[in-house]
Amino acid sequence: MTSNGQYQGSLQYAVDIVMCIDVTGSMHPVLGNVKKSALLFRDRLESVMHEKGKEISRLRLKVIAFRDFADYADDAIEQTDFLVFPEQAAVFDDFVGRLEADGGGDAPESGLEALALAINADWERGLDRRRHVIVMFTDAPAHPLGSPASTAAHTYPPNIPRSMDELSAQWGYGRSQTAVMDNAAKRLVLFAPDISPWTEISEEWSLAMHFPSKAGHGLEEFEMDEIINTIAYSL
Amino acid sequence: MKRRGDEVGGYRLLTDPTNEGGANCMWAFAEKDGRQYFIKRFLEPKRPKDGSPANATARKLMLEECEEFEERHRSIMERLSHDMSGGGNLVLAVDLFHEGCTYYKVTERIETSSLEHPERLGSREKAILLRTLALSVQLLHGIDVVHGDLKPDNVLVQKKPGSPFHVAKLIDFDDSFISGRPPAREVIGGDQFFGAPEWRRYVQGDESVQPEHLTTATDVFALGLMIHYYLTGALPGHDDRFQFPADAVTAGEALRIDPRIGPVMTDMVRAMTARAPGARPDVAALLAALKDTDVCDLRSPAPTAEAPAARPSAGSARPAGSRVKKNLFGRIRGTPGGPGGTDGPDSPEGTEGTDSAETTGRTEPADPDRPTVSRVRINLPPPVDPGGRSPRTRGERR
Ligand SMILES: Nc1ncnc2c1ncn2[C@@H]1O[C@H](COP(=O)(O)OP(=O)(O)OP(=O)(O)O)[C@@H](O)[C@H]1O
Ligand SMILES: [Mg+2]
């Protein structure tokens, strides 16, 4: 940690955020909002932190856009690396700007694969305090992990857990040996309908917050503030 | 997750759960038997799912976590229930239970007035506000409990219509710990603005600060800063090189106390924010000083030769040089929602150290009709009723 005697300045606070965004056809009416929010996110976060007199030493964002491996393998996942802000803001803006709601076939979609990729992302390990937030935007249920129609896709990523139990073990709990992420840092924020698997995840997984979209309305609106609260109110 | 209209643990949610104001919970207002409550959904720990095939080791570890969580909450609750005198302004849990995999905690709902400008209160009102706050903290310290997250956000300022007085209701005991036995460095709660020097160093991994150094004196540091805030509307100033008061103090720099504060409170705030925990007075000394409400008077500062800039500018109560942002405490405000408070007496009774047990641990009677699906209620210690009078009666006494 910090070397002895160095007490000036704030704690070094690293914030990493992975946004998993469902970009299948049904998201068409709401993707515009999600994109707009993603693009405005950084400014909003900055102004809230500023109001509170606090600072983020290092902010990185990563986007995982997903559709459906079982429907069309080639565009089932599109993702960025962790992008460092503000240096790589243009890359982020460009990627998000080009997302289009398209394809996916019928519900369910490959949301759990996106979540698995997010959990296994290359999270920051340094600095004094970390906050690692996964945000899921979807209007649909998800294919069960390990379903043959998905795993057969030639683009299916290696090392994706083959069952929900396995994924749950990767998420872990306070003293689990199998958790992939830093327990003190991680949060999961779900903007998803109140259906399987999202309901179970928010009930059974630690550090998960579910803001259910209203039935029949898809993902009509959400507040960036719910994500920002997970960052601005720690320490 | 539940929504408005749903029931959890027999409480019907009146609002959609939100994470506003906290990173470690979701909360909502709720109603049961005609009373309103504040209900908090913990993000962790989680109980293992019933009948899950999860392996035995995982189950065991998860249950261990849960036991520690319950034990920590129970031990604080038990300590608090042993002496309820003056406990009326500590907003304590009335219920702690799990439903399914999730823990919930319930306190009474506090209707708050928005007090955007505490500094505009009169001296007597300020003294009463500070005394109710100090009494609550003293009560905690008397039983060796450190609040652990003292800051204006965790004080709900309450004013009942018809009463001229503001009362400080202390909330959020989730970061509380027994003096000298704080949580680990990575998980201890607290706030950088109000944190004491030893707390900052502990968090930063300074091995010269050990758990036993984090005592009730860390609360006293925060309380000193809060007094300055309630008197003037701002934190003490300090050199721009430092972002937080504790850092300035650690470096041996004196905090700049607003020159309008009188000598008694200036000395008090300075002593309470001393670098060495052992040099800080205890809350009793603060309470003694506050007996004389004049100590809360603000005087117009005499222009001093060397520091005319220290005079607060018009429209701003903060001394020049303070780096505290104007909106820093914008969250001191009323809570959302309509009327229907279930709160206790708002009289300055608390200032006499005899506030009622109105808000203290009251267990709910068992409800035979309640669905019992995998919900377990953790028995909180029974309510203590000092003097054998009902809290309601005492509240109505005046
Ligand atoms: N009894 C209550 N009545 C009304 N509102 C309350 C009550 N308790 C808490 N609140 C409101 O809910 C918010 C969150 O509560 P609390 O501080 O307990 O949560 P927290 O997540 O533990 O916060 P922190 O980040 O400080 O640890 C508070 O800021 C306050 O506005
Ligand atoms: Mg709080």
PDB file of N, CA, C and O in Angstrom, chain B residues 147-215:
ATOM      1  N   HIS B 147     -19.012   4.806  16.717  1.00  0.00           N
ATOM      2  CA  HIS B 147     -19.990   4.871  15.622  1.00  0.00           C
ATOM      3  C   HIS B 147     -19.318   4.514  14.308  1.00  0.00           C
ATOM      4  O   HIS B 147     -19.826   3.715  13.518  1.00  0.00           O
ATOM      5  N   GLY B 148     -18.168   5.109  14.069  1.00  0.00           N
ATOM      6  CA  GLY B 148     -17.363   4.701  12.920  1.00  0.00           C
ATOM      7  C   GLY B 148     -17.659   5.442  11.625  1.00  0.00           C
ATOM      8  O   GLY B 148     -16.898   5.315  10.670  1.00  0.00           O
ATOM      9  N   ASP B 149     -18.738   6.189  11.587  1.00  0.00           N
ATOM     10  CA  ASP B 149     -19.040   6.918  10.348  1.00  0.00           C
ATOM     11  C   ASP B 149     -19.815   8.191  10.680  1.00  0.00           C
ATOM     12  O   ASP B 149     -20.825   8.490  10.063  1.00  0.00           O
ATOM     13  N   LEU B 150     -19.308   8.916  11.659  1.00  0.00           N
ATOM     14  CA  LEU B 150     -19.981  10.160  12.044  1.00  0.00           C
ATOM     15  C   LEU B 150     -19.758  11.204  10.963  1.00  0.00           C
ATOM     16  O   LEU B 150     -18.626  11.487  10.583  1.00  0.00           O
ATOM     17  N   LYS B 151     -20.843  11.747  10.467  1.00  0.00           N
ATOM     18  CA  LYS B 151     -20.799  12.812   9.471  1.00  0.00           C
ATOM     19  C   LYS B 151     -22.219  13.354   9.355  1.00  0.00           C
ATOM     20  O   LYS B 151     -23.176  12.664   9.738  1.00  0.00           O
ATOM     21  N   PRO B 152     -22.361  14.564   8.860  1.00  0.00           N
ATOM     22  CA  PRO B 152     -23.715  15.142   8.786  1.00  0.00           C
ATOM     23  C   PRO B 152     -24.704  14.254   8.021  1.00  0.00           C
ATOM     24  O   PRO B 152     -25.887  14.213   8.378  1.00  0.00           O
ATOM     25  N   ASP B 153     -24.229  13.516   7.022  1.00  0.00           N
ATOM     26  CA  ASP B 153     -25.117  12.614   6.286  1.00  0.00           C
ATOM     27  C   ASP B 153     -25.767  11.572   7.188  1.00  0.00           C
ATOM     28  O   ASP B 153     -26.818  11.038   6.864  1.00  0.00           O
ATOM     29  N   ASN B 154     -25.115  11.232   8.252  1.00  0.00           N
ATOM     30  CA  ASN B 154     -25.649  10.208   9.140  1.00  0.00           C
ATOM     31  C   ASN B 154     -26.323  10.802  10.377  1.00  0.00           C
ATOM     32  O   ASN B 154     -26.527  10.123  11.380  1.00  0.00           O
ATOM     33  N   VAL B 155     -26.641  12.069  10.278  1.00  0.00           N
ATOM     34  CA  VAL B 155     -27.441  12.718  11.310  1.00  0.00           C
ATOM     35  C   VAL B 155     -28.692  13.252  10.628  1.00  0.00           C
ATOM     36  O   VAL B 155     -28.605  14.058   9.707  1.00  0.00           O
ATOM     37  N   LEU B 156     -29.815  12.738  11.014  1.00  0.00           N
ATOM     38  CA  LEU B 156     -31.054  13.269  10.461  1.00  0.00           C
ATOM     39  C   LEU B 156     -31.555  14.335  11.420  1.00  0.00           C
ATOM     40  O   LEU B 156     -31.758  14.070  12.605  1.00  0.00           O
ATOM     41  N   VAL B 157     -31.685  15.536  10.916  1.00  0.00           N
ATOM     42  CA  VAL B 157     -32.102  16.631  11.770  1.00  0.00           C
ATOM     43  C   VAL B 157     -33.617  16.721  11.728  1.00  0.00           C
ATOM     44  O   VAL B 157     -34.216  16.792  10.664  1.00  0.00           O
ATOM     45  N   GLN B 158     -34.208  16.669  12.898  1.00  0.00           N
ATOM     46  CA  GLN B 158     -35.651  16.548  12.968  1.00  0.00           C
ATOM     47  C   GLN B 158     -36.239  17.742  13.710  1.00  0.00           C
ATOM     48  O   GLN B 158     -35.717  18.190  14.708  1.00  0.00           O
ATOM     49  N   LYS B 159     -37.326  18.239  13.138  1.00  0.00           N
ATOM     50  CA  LYS B 159     -38.032  19.319  13.820  1.00  0.00           C
ATOM     51  C   LYS B 159     -39.506  19.063  13.654  1.00  0.00           C
ATOM     52  O   LYS B 159     -40.004  18.931  12.546  1.00  0.00           O
ATOM     53  N   LYS B 160     -40.177  18.951  14.751  1.00  0.00           N
ATOM     54  CA  LYS B 160     -41.627  18.739  14.682  1.00  0.00           C
ATOM     55  C   LYS B 160     -42.313  20.084  14.546  1.00  0.00           C
ATOM     56  O   LYS B 160     -41.874  21.056  15.132  1.00  0.00           O
ATOM     57  N   PRO B 161     -43.412  20.091  13.788  1.00  0.00           N
ATOM     58  CA  PRO B 161     -44.159  21.347  13.695  1.00  0.00           C
ATOM     59  C   PRO B 161     -44.538  21.805  15.102  1.00  0.00           C
ATOM     60  O   PRO B 161     -44.910  20.985  15.938  1.00  0.00           O
ATOM     61  N   GLY B 162     -44.407  23.064  15.344  1.00  0.00           N
ATOM     62  CA  GLY B 162     -44.803  23.572  16.649  1.00  0.00           C
ATOM     63  C   GLY B 162     -43.675  23.603  17.658  1.00  0.00           C
ATOM     64  O   GLY B 162     -43.757  24.276  18.664  1.00  0.00           O
ATOM     65  N   SER B 163     -42.620  22.855  17.381  1.00  0.00           N
ATOM     66  CA  SER B 163     -41.495  22.905  18.295  1.00  0.00           C
ATOM     67  C   SER B 163     -40.397  23.751  17.665  1.00  0.00           C
ATOM     68  O   SER B 163     -40.121  23.626  16.481  1.00  0.00           O
ATOM     69  N   PRO B 164     -39.802  24.604  18.444  1.00  0.00           N
ATOM     70  CA  PRO B 164     -38.769  25.464  17.865  1.00  0.00           C
ATOM     71  C   PRO B 164     -37.426  24.743  17.737  1.00  0.00           C
ATOM     72  O   PRO B 164     -36.491  25.287  17.172  1.00  0.00           O
ATOM     73  N   PHE B 165     -37.341  23.533  18.265  1.00  0.00           N
ATOM     74  CA  PHE B 165     -36.025  22.920  18.378  1.00  0.00           C
ATOM     75  C   PHE B 165     -35.746  21.858  17.327  1.00  0.00           C
ATOM     76  O   PHE B 165     -36.633  21.109  16.928  1.00  0.00           O
ATOM     77  N   HIS B 166     -34.533  21.819  16.902  1.00  0.00           N
ATOM     78  CA  HIS B 166     -34.059  20.750  16.036  1.00  0.00           C
ATOM     79  C   HIS B 166     -33.354  19.703  16.884  1.00  0.00           C
ATOM     80  O   HIS B 166     -32.557  20.042  17.750  1.00  0.00           O
ATOM     81  N   VAL B 167     -33.670  18.474  16.601  1.00  0.00           N
ATOM     82  CA  VAL B 167     -33.053  17.381  17.338  1.00  0.00           C
ATOM     83  C   VAL B 167     -32.236  16.552  16.358  1.00  0.00           C
ATOM     84  O   VAL B 167     -32.661  16.327  15.228  1.00  0.00           O
ATOM     85  N   ALA B 168     -31.058  16.127  16.792  1.00  0.00           N
ATOM     86  CA  ALA B 168     -30.201  15.319  15.925  1.00  0.00           C
ATOM     87  C   ALA B 168     -30.472  13.844  16.168  1.00  0.00           C
ATOM     88  O   ALA B 168     -30.322  13.355  17.279  1.00  0.00           O
ATOM     89  N   LYS B 169     -30.896  13.152  15.135  1.00  0.00           N
ATOM     90  CA  LYS B 169     -31.124  11.703  15.237  1.00  0.00           C
ATOM     91  C   LYS B 169     -29.960  11.000  14.555  1.00  0.00           C
ATOM     92  O   LYS B 169     -29.711  11.210  13.365  1.00  0.00           O
ATOM     93  N   LEU B 170     -29.283  10.173  15.300  1.00  0.00           N
ATOM     94  CA  LEU B 170     -28.087   9.522  14.769  1.00  0.00           C
ATOM     95  C   LEU B 170     -28.456   8.191  14.115  1.00  0.00           C
ATOM     96  O   LEU B 170     -29.105   7.353  14.741  1.00  0.00           O
ATOM     97  N   ILE B 171     -28.065   8.028  12.843  1.00  0.00           N
ATOM     98  CA  ILE B 171     -28.408   6.802  12.115  1.00  0.00           C
ATOM     99  C   ILE B 171     -27.145   6.045  11.693  1.00  0.00           C
ATOM    100  O   ILE B 171     -26.037   6.491  11.934  1.00  0.00           O
ATOM    101  N   ASP B 172     -27.367   4.937  11.032  1.00  0.00           N
ATOM    102  CA  ASP B 172     -26.335   4.188  10.329  1.00  0.00           C
ATOM    103  C   ASP B 172     -25.236   3.648  11.236  1.00  0.00           C
ATOM    104  O   ASP B 172     -24.100   4.116  11.208  1.00  0.00           O
ATOM    105  N   PHE B 173     -25.575   2.648  12.008  1.00  0.00           N
ATOM    106  CA  PHE B 173     -24.588   2.015  12.885  1.00  0.00           C
ATOM    107  C   PHE B 173     -23.912   0.822  12.207  1.00  0.00           C
ATOM    108  O   PHE B 173     -23.313  -0.025  12.871  1.00  0.00           O
ATOM    109  N   ASP B 174     -24.004   0.780  10.890  1.00  0.00           N
ATOM    110  CA  ASP B 174     -23.474  -0.390  10.194  1.00  0.00           C
ATOM    111  C   ASP B 174     -21.957  -0.422  10.146  1.00  0.00           C
ATOM    112  O   ASP B 174     -21.370  -1.441   9.817  1.00  0.00           O
ATOM    113  N   ASP B 175     -21.325   0.704  10.424  1.00  0.00           N
ATOM    114  CA  ASP B 175     -19.868   0.710  10.458  1.00  0.00           C
ATOM    115  C   ASP B 175     -19.351   0.745  11.889  1.00  0.00           C
ATOM    116  O   ASP B 175     -18.165   0.956  12.122  1.00  0.00           O
ATOM    117  N   SER B 176     -20.259   0.563  12.835  1.00  0.00           N
ATOM    118  CA  SER B 176     -19.861   0.646  14.238  1.00  0.00           C
ATOM    119  C   SER B 176     -18.987  -0.532  14.635  1.00  0.00           C
ATOM    120  O   SER B 176     -19.081  -1.610  14.056  1.00  0.00           O
ATOM    121  N   PHE B 177     -18.140  -0.264  15.598  1.00  0.00           N
ATOM    122  CA  PHE B 177     -17.299  -1.354  16.099  1.00  0.00           C
ATOM    123  C   PHE B 177     -16.978  -1.092  17.562  1.00  0.00           C
ATOM    124  O   PHE B 177     -17.166   0.016  18.066  1.00  0.00           O
ATOM    125  N   ILE B 178     -16.507  -2.131  18.211  1.00  0.00           N
ATOM    126  CA  ILE B 178     -16.106  -1.989  19.600  1.00  0.00           C
ATOM    127  C   ILE B 178     -14.757  -1.273  19.626  1.00  0.00           C
ATOM    128  O   ILE B 178     -13.871  -1.579  18.830  1.00  0.00           O
ATOM    129  N   SER B 179     -14.636  -0.323  20.521  1.00  0.00           N
ATOM    130  CA  SER B 179     -13.434   0.499  20.600  1.00  0.00           C
ATOM    131  C   SER B 179     -12.176  -0.378  20.618  1.00  0.00           C
ATOM    132  O   SER B 179     -12.083  -1.323  21.394  1.00  0.00           O
ATOM    133  N   GLY B 180     -11.256  -0.068  19.719  1.00  0.00           N
ATOM    134  CA  GLY B 180     -10.007  -0.827  19.651  1.00  0.00           C
ATOM    135  C   GLY B 180     -10.096  -2.094  18.828  1.00  0.00           C
ATOM    136  O   GLY B 180      -9.098  -2.790  18.655  1.00  0.00           O
ATOM    137  N   ARG B 181     -11.290  -2.398  18.323  1.00  0.00           N
ATOM    138  CA  ARG B 181     -11.442  -3.614  17.515  1.00  0.00           C
ATOM    139  C   ARG B 181     -12.149  -3.318  16.190  1.00  0.00           C
ATOM    140  O   ARG B 181     -13.226  -3.827  15.915  1.00  0.00           O
ATOM    141  N   PRO B 182     -11.513  -2.488  15.372  1.00  0.00           N
ATOM    142  CA  PRO B 182     -12.155  -2.100  14.106  1.00  0.00           C
ATOM    143  C   PRO B 182     -12.118  -3.229  13.087  1.00  0.00           C
ATOM    144  O   PRO B 182     -11.314  -4.150  13.220  1.00  0.00           O
ATOM    145  N   PRO B 183     -12.977  -3.152  12.070  1.00  0.00           N
ATOM    146  CA  PRO B 183     -12.866  -4.079  10.941  1.00  0.00           C
ATOM    147  C   PRO B 183     -11.515  -3.894  10.237  1.00  0.00           C
ATOM    148  O   PRO B 183     -10.802  -2.929  10.495  1.00  0.00           O
ATOM    149  N   ALA B 184     -11.198  -4.834   9.364  1.00  0.00           N
ATOM    150  CA  ALA B 184      -9.911  -4.804   8.662  1.00  0.00           C
ATOM    151  C   ALA B 184      -9.748  -3.527   7.835  1.00  0.00           C
ATOM    152  O   ALA B 184     -10.721  -2.848   7.507  1.00  0.00           O
ATOM    153  N   ARG B 185      -8.506  -3.227   7.501  1.00  0.00           N
ATOM    154  CA  ARG B 185      -8.179  -1.989   6.794  1.00  0.00           C
ATOM    155  C   ARG B 185      -8.934  -1.817   5.486  1.00  0.00           C
ATOM    156  O   ARG B 185      -9.289  -0.710   5.096  1.00  0.00           O
ATOM    157  N   GLU B 186      -9.157  -2.907   4.780  1.00  0.00           N
ATOM    158  CA  GLU B 186      -9.780  -2.822   3.454  1.00  0.00           C
ATOM    159  C   GLU B 186     -11.290  -2.631   3.549  1.00  0.00           C
ATOM    160  O   GLU B 186     -11.921  -2.234   2.570  1.00  0.00           O
ATOM    161  N   VAL B 187     -11.858  -2.956   4.669  1.00  0.00           N
ATOM    162  CA  VAL B 187     -13.317  -2.946   4.730  1.00  0.00           C
ATOM    163  C   VAL B 187     -13.896  -1.964   5.744  1.00  0.00           C
ATOM    164  O   VAL B 187     -15.102  -1.737   5.762  1.00  0.00           O
ATOM    165  N   ILE B 188     -13.039  -1.355   6.539  1.00  0.00           N
ATOM    166  CA  ILE B 188     -13.569  -0.428   7.544  1.00  0.00           C
ATOM    167  C   ILE B 188     -14.318   0.707   6.850  1.00  0.00           C
ATOM    168  O   ILE B 188     -13.928   1.159   5.780  1.00  0.00           O
ATOM    169  N   GLY B 189     -15.425   1.125   7.428  1.00  0.00           N
ATOM    170  CA  GLY B 189     -16.192   2.234   6.864  1.00  0.00           C
ATOM    171  C   GLY B 189     -15.604   3.567   7.293  1.00  0.00           C
ATOM    172  O   GLY B 189     -14.566   3.607   7.964  1.00  0.00           O
ATOM    173  N   GLY B 190     -16.271   4.619   6.901  1.00  0.00           N
ATOM    174  CA  GLY B 190     -15.808   5.944   7.293  1.00  0.00           C
ATOM    175  C   GLY B 190     -15.807   6.894   6.126  1.00  0.00           C
ATOM    176  O   GLY B 190     -16.172   6.525   5.014  1.00  0.00           O
ATOM    177  N   ASP B 191     -15.398   8.115   6.385  1.00  0.00           N
ATOM    178  CA  ASP B 191     -15.464   9.158   5.375  1.00  0.00           C
ATOM    179  C   ASP B 191     -14.167   9.953   5.413  1.00  0.00           C
ATOM    180  O   ASP B 191     -13.674  10.288   6.485  1.00  0.00           O
ATOM    181  N   GLN B 192     -13.648  10.251   4.245  1.00  0.00           N
ATOM    182  CA  GLN B 192     -12.344  10.910   4.202  1.00  0.00           C
ATOM    183  C   GLN B 192     -12.376  12.304   4.802  1.00  0.00           C
ATOM    184  O   GLN B 192     -11.384  12.763   5.358  1.00  0.00           O
ATOM    185  N   PHE B 193     -13.506  13.010   4.678  1.00  0.00           N
ATOM    186  CA  PHE B 193     -13.568  14.368   5.213  1.00  0.00           C
ATOM    187  C   PHE B 193     -13.627  14.375   6.731  1.00  0.00           C
ATOM    188  O   PHE B 193     -13.115  15.265   7.379  1.00  0.00           O
ATOM    189  N   PHE B 194     -14.283  13.391   7.301  1.00  0.00           N
ATOM    190  CA  PHE B 194     -14.494  13.381   8.738  1.00  0.00           C
ATOM    191  C   PHE B 194     -13.586  12.398   9.458  1.00  0.00           C
ATOM    192  O   PHE B 194     -13.543  12.372  10.673  1.00  0.00           O
ATOM    193  N   GLY B 195     -12.889  11.598   8.700  1.00  0.00           N
ATOM    194  CA  GLY B 195     -12.023  10.593   9.287  1.00  0.00           C
ATOM    195  C   GLY B 195     -10.882  11.214  10.080  1.00  0.00           C
ATOM    196  O   GLY B 195     -10.334  12.244   9.697  1.00  0.00           O
ATOM    197  N   ALA B 196     -10.523  10.581  11.188  1.00  0.00           N
ATOM    198  CA  ALA B 196      -9.430  11.049  12.035  1.00  0.00           C
ATOM    199  C   ALA B 196      -8.089  10.660  11.399  1.00  0.00           C
ATOM    200  O   ALA B 196      -8.029   9.748  10.583  1.00  0.00           O
ATOM    201  N   PRO B 197      -7.018  11.351  11.820  1.00  0.00           N
ATOM    202  CA  PRO B 197      -5.695  11.030  11.266  1.00  0.00           C
ATOM    203  C   PRO B 197      -5.335   9.541  11.390  1.00  0.00           C
ATOM    204  O   PRO B 197      -4.857   8.936  10.431  1.00  0.00           O
ATOM    205  N   GLU B 198      -5.608   8.960  12.556  1.00  0.00           N
ATOM    206  CA  GLU B 198      -5.223   7.553  12.726  1.00  0.00           C
ATOM    207  C   GLU B 198      -6.067   6.639  11.844  1.00  0.00           C
ATOM    208  O   GLU B 198      -5.604   5.603  11.369  1.00  0.00           O
ATOM    209  N   TRP B 199      -7.309   7.051  11.586  1.00  0.00           N
ATOM    210  CA  TRP B 199      -8.165   6.269  10.685  1.00  0.00           C
ATOM    211  C   TRP B 199      -7.606   6.320   9.275  1.00  0.00           C
ATOM    212  O   TRP B 199      -7.518   5.305   8.585  1.00  0.00           O
ATOM    213  N   ARG B 200      -7.218   7.520   8.816  1.00  0.00           N
ATOM    214  CA  ARG B 200      -6.668   7.668   7.469  1.00  0.00           C
ATOM    215  C   ARG B 200      -5.433   6.786   7.310  1.00  0.00           C
ATOM    216  O   ARG B 200      -5.244   6.116   6.301  1.00  0.00           O
ATOM    217  N   ARG B 201      -4.586   6.821   8.323  1.00  0.00           N
ATOM    218  CA  ARG B 201      -3.339   6.063   8.226  1.00  0.00           C
ATOM    219  C   ARG B 201      -3.622   4.567   8.256  1.00  0.00           C
ATOM    220  O   ARG B 201      -2.950   3.783   7.584  1.00  0.00           O
ATOM    221  N   TYR B 202      -4.580   4.171   9.027  1.00  0.00           N
ATOM    222  CA  TYR B 202      -4.980   2.758   9.094  1.00  0.00           C
ATOM    223  C   TYR B 202      -5.457   2.299   7.718  1.00  0.00           C
ATOM    224  O   TYR B 202      -5.013   1.273   7.192  1.00  0.00           O
ATOM    225  N   VAL B 203      -6.320   3.099   7.111  1.00  0.00           N
ATOM    226  CA  VAL B 203      -6.852   2.749   5.793  1.00  0.00           C
ATOM    227  C   VAL B 203      -5.731   2.694   4.758  1.00  0.00           C
ATOM    228  O   VAL B 203      -5.733   1.863   3.854  1.00  0.00           O
ATOM    229  N   GLN B 204      -4.769   3.602   4.917  1.00  0.00           N
ATOM    230  CA  GLN B 204      -3.681   3.661   3.941  1.00  0.00           C
ATOM    231  C   GLN B 204      -2.636   2.575   4.157  1.00  0.00           C
ATOM    232  O   GLN B 204      -1.652   2.511   3.432  1.00  0.00           O
ATOM    233  N   GLY B 205      -2.852   1.754   5.166  1.00  0.00           N
ATOM    234  CA  GLY B 205      -1.956   0.619   5.356  1.00  0.00           C
ATOM    235  C   GLY B 205      -0.717   0.934   6.174  1.00  0.00           C
ATOM    236  O   GLY B 205       0.270   0.204   6.116  1.00  0.00           O
ATOM    237  N   ASP B 206      -0.758   2.027   6.918  1.00  0.00           N
ATOM    238  CA  ASP B 206       0.376   2.400   7.762  1.00  0.00           C
ATOM    239  C   ASP B 206       0.451   1.438   8.953  1.00  0.00           C
ATOM    240  O   ASP B 206      -0.407   1.449   9.831  1.00  0.00           O
ATOM    241  N   GLU B 207       1.519   0.638   8.952  1.00  0.00           N
ATOM    242  CA  GLU B 207       1.626  -0.404   9.976  1.00  0.00           C
ATOM    243  C   GLU B 207       1.829   0.167  11.377  1.00  0.00           C
ATOM    244  O   GLU B 207       1.668  -0.543  12.367  1.00  0.00           O
ATOM    245  N   SER B 208       2.212   1.436  11.455  1.00  0.00           N
ATOM    246  CA  SER B 208       2.389   2.004  12.791  1.00  0.00           C
ATOM    247  C   SER B 208       1.037   2.289  13.455  1.00  0.00           C
ATOM    248  O   SER B 208       0.965   2.570  14.643  1.00  0.00           O
ATOM    249  N   VAL B 209      -0.020   2.244  12.673  1.00  0.00           N
ATOM    250  CA  VAL B 209      -1.353   2.341  13.277  1.00  0.00           C
ATOM    251  C   VAL B 209      -1.953   0.945  13.320  1.00  0.00           C
ATOM    252  O   VAL B 209      -2.148   0.300  12.289  1.00  0.00           O
ATOM    253  N   GLN B 210      -2.216   0.492  14.515  1.00  0.00           N
ATOM    254  CA  GLN B 210      -2.763  -0.846  14.723  1.00  0.00           C
ATOM    255  C   GLN B 210      -4.237  -0.737  15.131  1.00  0.00           C
ATOM    256  O   GLN B 210      -4.681   0.325  15.556  1.00  0.00           O
ATOM    257  N   PRO B 211      -4.956  -1.840  15.005  1.00  0.00           N
ATOM    258  CA  PRO B 211      -6.382  -1.788  15.342  1.00  0.00           C
ATOM    259  C   PRO B 211      -6.671  -1.123  16.690  1.00  0.00           C
ATOM    260  O   PRO B 211      -7.615  -0.327  16.804  1.00  0.00           O
ATOM    261  N   GLU B 212      -5.845  -1.410  17.694  1.00  0.00           N
ATOM    262  CA  GLU B 212      -6.156  -0.871  19.021  1.00  0.00           C
ATOM    263  C   GLU B 212      -6.054   0.656  19.075  1.00  0.00           C
ATOM    264  O   GLU B 212      -6.501   1.278  20.032  1.00  0.00           O
ATOM    265  N   HIS B 213      -5.477   1.253  18.044  1.00  0.00           N
ATOM    266  CA  HIS B 213      -5.400   2.714  18.021  1.00  0.00           C
ATOM    267  C   HIS B 213      -6.699   3.365  17.545  1.00  0.00           C
ATOM    268  O   HIS B 213      -6.839   4.579  17.621  1.00  0.00           O
ATOM    269  N   LEU B 214      -7.580   2.569  17.007  1.00  0.00           N
ATOM    270  CA  LEU B 214      -8.855   3.138  16.546  1.00  0.00           C
ATOM    271  C   LEU B 214      -9.901   2.973  17.645  1.00  0.00           C
ATOM    272  O   LEU B 214     -10.454   1.901  17.845  1.00  0.00           O
ATOM    273  N   THR B 215     -10.124   4.067  18.338  1.00  0.00           N
ATOM    274  CA  THR B 215     -10.977   4.030  19.521  1.00  0.00           C
ATOM    275  C   THR B 215     -12.090   5.067  19.388  1.00  0.00           C
ATOM    276  O   THR B 215     -12.240   5.697  18.341  1.00  0.00           O
TER     277      THR B 215
END
